[in-house]
Short mmCIF file of C-alpha atoms in Angstrom, two decimals:
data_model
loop_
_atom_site.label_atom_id
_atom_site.label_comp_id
_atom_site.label_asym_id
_atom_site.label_seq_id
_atom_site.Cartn_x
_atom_site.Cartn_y
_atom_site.Cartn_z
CA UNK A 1 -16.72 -56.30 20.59
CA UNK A 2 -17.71 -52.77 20.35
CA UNK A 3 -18.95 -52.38 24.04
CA UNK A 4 -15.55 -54.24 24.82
CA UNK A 5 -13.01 -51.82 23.32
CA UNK A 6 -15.20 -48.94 24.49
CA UNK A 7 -14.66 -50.39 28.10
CA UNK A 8 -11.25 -50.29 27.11
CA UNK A 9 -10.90 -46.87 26.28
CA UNK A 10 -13.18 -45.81 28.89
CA UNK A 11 -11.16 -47.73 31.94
CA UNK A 12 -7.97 -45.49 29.76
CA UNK A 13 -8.83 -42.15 30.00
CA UNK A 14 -12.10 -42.25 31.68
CA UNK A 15 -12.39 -38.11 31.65
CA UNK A 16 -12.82 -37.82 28.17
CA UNK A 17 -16.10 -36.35 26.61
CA UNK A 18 -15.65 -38.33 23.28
CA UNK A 19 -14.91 -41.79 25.05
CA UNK A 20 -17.21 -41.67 27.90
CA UNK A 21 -20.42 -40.74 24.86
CA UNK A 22 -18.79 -43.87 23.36
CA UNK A 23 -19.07 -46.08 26.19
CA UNK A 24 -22.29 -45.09 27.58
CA UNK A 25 -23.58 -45.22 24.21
CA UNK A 26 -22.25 -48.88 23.94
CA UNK A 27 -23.32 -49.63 26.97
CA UNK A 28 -26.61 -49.06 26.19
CA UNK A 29 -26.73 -50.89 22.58
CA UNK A 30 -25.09 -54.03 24.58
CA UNK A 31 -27.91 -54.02 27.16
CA UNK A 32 -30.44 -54.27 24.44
CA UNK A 33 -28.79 -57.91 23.82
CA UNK A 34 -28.66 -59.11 27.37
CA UNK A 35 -30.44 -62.61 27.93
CA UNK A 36 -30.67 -62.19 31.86
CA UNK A 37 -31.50 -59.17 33.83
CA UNK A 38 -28.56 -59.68 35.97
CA UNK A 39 -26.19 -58.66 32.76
CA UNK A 40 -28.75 -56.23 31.49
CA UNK A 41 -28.88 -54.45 34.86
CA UNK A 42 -24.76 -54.39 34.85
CA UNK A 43 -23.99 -52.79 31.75
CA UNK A 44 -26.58 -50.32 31.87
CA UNK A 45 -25.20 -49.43 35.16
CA UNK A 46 -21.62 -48.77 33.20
CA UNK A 47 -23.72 -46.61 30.72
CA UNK A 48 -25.43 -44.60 33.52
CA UNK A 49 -21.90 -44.13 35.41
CA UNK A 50 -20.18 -42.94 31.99
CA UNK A 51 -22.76 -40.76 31.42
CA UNK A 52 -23.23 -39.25 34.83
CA UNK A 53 -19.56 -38.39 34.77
CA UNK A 54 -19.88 -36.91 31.25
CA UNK A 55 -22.41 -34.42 32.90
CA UNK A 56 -20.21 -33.91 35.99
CA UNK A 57 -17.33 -32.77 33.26
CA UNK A 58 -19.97 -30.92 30.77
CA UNK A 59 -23.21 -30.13 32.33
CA UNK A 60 -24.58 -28.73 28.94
CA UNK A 61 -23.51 -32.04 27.00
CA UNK A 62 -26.39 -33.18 25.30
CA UNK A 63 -25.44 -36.64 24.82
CA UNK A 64 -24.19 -37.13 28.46
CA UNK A 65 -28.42 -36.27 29.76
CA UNK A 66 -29.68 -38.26 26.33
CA UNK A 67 -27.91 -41.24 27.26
CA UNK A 68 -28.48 -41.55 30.88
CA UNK A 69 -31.92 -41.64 30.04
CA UNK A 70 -31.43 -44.83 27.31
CA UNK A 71 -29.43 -46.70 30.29
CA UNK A 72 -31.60 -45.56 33.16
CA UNK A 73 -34.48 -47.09 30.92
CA UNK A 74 -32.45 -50.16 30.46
CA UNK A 75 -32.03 -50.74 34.00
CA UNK A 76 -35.85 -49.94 34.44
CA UNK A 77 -36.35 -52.78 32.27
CA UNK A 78 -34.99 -55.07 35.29
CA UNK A 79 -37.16 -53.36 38.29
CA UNK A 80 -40.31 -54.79 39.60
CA UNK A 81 -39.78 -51.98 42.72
CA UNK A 82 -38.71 -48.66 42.28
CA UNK A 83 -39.39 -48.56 38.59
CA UNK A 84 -41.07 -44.90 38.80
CA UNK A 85 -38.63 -43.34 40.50
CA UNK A 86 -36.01 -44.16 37.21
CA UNK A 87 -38.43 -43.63 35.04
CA UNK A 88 -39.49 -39.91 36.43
CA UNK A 89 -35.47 -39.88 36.30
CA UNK A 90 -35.94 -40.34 32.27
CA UNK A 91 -37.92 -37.76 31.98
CA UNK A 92 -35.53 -35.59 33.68
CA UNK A 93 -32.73 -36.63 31.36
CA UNK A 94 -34.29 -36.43 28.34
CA UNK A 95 -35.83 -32.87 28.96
CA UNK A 96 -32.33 -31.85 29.80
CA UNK A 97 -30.79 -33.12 26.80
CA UNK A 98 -33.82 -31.73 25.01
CA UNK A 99 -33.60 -28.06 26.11
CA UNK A 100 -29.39 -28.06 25.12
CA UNK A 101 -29.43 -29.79 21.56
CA UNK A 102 -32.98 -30.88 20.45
CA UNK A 103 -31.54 -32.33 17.24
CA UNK A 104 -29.17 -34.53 19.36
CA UNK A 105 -29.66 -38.22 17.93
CA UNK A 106 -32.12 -36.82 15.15
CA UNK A 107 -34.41 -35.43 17.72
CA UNK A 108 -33.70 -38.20 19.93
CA UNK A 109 -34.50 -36.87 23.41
CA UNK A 110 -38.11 -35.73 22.18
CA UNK A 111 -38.65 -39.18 20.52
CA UNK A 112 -37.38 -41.10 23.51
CA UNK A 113 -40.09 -39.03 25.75
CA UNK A 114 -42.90 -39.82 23.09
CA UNK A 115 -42.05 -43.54 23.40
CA UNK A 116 -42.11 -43.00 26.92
CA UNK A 117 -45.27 -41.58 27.52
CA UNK A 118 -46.52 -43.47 24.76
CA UNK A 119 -46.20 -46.88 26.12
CA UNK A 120 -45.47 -46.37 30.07
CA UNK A 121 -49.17 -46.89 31.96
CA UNK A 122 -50.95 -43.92 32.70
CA UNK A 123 -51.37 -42.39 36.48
CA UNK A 124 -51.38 -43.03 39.05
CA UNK A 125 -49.85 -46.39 38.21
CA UNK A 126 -46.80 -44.51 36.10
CA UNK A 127 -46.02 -41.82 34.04
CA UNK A 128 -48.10 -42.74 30.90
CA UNK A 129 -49.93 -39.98 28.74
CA UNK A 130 -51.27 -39.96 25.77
CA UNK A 131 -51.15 -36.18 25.09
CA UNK A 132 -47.45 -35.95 26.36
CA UNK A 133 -46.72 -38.92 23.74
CA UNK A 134 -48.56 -37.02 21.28
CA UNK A 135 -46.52 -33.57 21.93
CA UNK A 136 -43.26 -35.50 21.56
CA UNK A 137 -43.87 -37.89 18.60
CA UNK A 138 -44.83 -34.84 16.83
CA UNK A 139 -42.03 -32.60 18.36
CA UNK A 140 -39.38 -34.96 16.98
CA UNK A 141 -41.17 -35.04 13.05
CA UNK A 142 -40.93 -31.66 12.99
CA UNK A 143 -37.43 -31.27 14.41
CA UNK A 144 -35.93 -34.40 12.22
CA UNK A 145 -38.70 -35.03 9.48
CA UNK A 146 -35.94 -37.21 7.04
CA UNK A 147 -35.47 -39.59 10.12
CA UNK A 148 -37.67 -42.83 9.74
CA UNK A 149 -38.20 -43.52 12.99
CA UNK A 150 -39.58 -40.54 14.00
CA UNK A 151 -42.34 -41.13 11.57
CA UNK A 152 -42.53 -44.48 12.03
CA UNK A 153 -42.93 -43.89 15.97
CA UNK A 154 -45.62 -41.32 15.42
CA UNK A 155 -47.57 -43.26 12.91
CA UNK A 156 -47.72 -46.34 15.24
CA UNK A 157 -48.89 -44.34 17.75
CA UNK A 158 -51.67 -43.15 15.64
CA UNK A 159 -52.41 -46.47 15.04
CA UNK A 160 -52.81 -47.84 18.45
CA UNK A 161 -54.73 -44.85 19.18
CA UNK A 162 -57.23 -45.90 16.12
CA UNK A 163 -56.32 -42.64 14.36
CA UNK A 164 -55.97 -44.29 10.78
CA UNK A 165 -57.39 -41.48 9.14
CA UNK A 166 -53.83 -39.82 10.02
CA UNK A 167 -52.30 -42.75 8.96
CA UNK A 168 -53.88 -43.30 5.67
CA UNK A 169 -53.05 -39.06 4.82
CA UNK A 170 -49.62 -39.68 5.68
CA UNK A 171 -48.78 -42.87 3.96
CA UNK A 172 -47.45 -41.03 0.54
CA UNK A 173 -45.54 -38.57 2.61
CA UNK A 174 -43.76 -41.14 4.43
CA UNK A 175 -42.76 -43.49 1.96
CA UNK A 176 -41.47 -40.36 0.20
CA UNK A 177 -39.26 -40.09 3.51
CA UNK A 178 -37.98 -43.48 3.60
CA UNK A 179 -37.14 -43.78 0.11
CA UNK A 180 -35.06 -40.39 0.26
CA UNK A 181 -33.13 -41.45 3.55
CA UNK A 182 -32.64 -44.99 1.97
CA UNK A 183 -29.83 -42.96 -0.02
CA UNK A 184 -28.59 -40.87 2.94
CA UNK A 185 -28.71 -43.52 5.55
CA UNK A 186 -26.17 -46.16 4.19
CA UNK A 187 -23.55 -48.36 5.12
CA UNK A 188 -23.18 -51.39 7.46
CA UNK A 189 -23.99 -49.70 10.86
CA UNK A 190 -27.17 -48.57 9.16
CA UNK A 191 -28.41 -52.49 7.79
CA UNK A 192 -29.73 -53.13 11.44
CA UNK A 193 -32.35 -50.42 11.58
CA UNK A 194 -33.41 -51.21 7.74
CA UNK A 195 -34.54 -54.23 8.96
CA UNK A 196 -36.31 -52.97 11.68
CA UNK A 197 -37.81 -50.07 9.38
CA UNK A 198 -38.76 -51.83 6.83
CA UNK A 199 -40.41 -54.18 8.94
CA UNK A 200 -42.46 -51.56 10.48
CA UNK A 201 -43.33 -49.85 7.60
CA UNK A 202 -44.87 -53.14 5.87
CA UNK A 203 -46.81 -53.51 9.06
CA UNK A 204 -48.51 -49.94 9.39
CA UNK A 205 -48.93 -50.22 5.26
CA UNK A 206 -50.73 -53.59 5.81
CA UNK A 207 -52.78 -52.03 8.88
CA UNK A 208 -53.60 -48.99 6.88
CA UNK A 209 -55.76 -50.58 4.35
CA UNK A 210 -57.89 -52.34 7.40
CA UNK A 211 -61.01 -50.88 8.63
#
């Protein structure tokens, strides 16, 4: 329903700033749900066209480079040829959207390039680094520390990397974070990533205590 009125408005007045973020920001959220890549490829394709024309009218829009990186990585999703070239695309997005607002999305761009080089395959094969993820992960705590997935992000990449050390020091800290954003960060569009959260956090709790 959301992605369909923001079509709506979009196909309306397709030249305005507020309604194209809208739509490519939908467009992206409604990809995430797609059961085929035919549909997922589609709709981020809307996305990436909303948000290449929200550049065209505001080159220094934040949001406009932020979320043609989200849809660019949701029509990645549906490549077995080509992949690189979108996701080197990403990267170009995200920087850009980085460099004009680097709180956009609570440090979004910065955590998007983390998760990027964090679970992409290294080189040659793709774009993949461990001390890029690293840079970014931490970039976007210390931009946005109240925001629970930037911790969350960083402490499951210390986890994969079998840095629990980190992960033990930083368990008070954290749950400090989550409890104080559990106040800010209410409502129904905020139930979703709760779940999600909460989910997480039990995990990298229950990994914490393991040797």
């Amino acid at each position: 329903l959301a992605f369909s009125n923001a079509q709506k408005q979009y196909l309306t007045n397709p030249a305005d700033p507020a309604i194209l973020t809208a739509y490519a920001r939908t467009a992206f959220d409604w990809a995430e749900f797609a059961k085929r890549d035919q549909d997922r490829a589609h709709t981020a394709q809307e996305g990436i066209k909303a948000a290449r024309r929200m550049i065209e009218i505001a080159p220094n829009s934040a949001a406009g480079h932020y979320y043609l990186g989200l849809n660019l990585g949701q029509l990645a999703q549906t490549k077995t040829m080509g992949a690189l070239a979108i996701l080197n695309e990403m990267v170009s997005a995200w920087e850009a959207s980085a460099k004009i607002d680097p709180h956009y999305d609570y440090a979004g761009a910065n955590r998007s390039l983390g998760l990027l080089y964090f679970a992409a395959p290294g080189w040659p094969v793709s774009v993949g680094s461990k001390a890029k993820a690293a840079v970014h992960l931490e970039k976007a705590v210390a931009l946005e520390p109240g925001y629970p997935d930037n911790q969350l992000c960083l402490m499951e990449a210390w986890l994969k990397w079998n840095q629990r050390g980190k992960l033990r020091e930083n368990l008070e800290k954290v749950a400090g974070v989550l409890a104080a954003a559990r106040k800010t960060l209410t409502g129904e569009m905020w139930e979703e990533s709760w779940i999600l959260w909460d989910s997480r956090w039990q995990e990298l709790q229950t990994a914490a205590k393991g040797k």
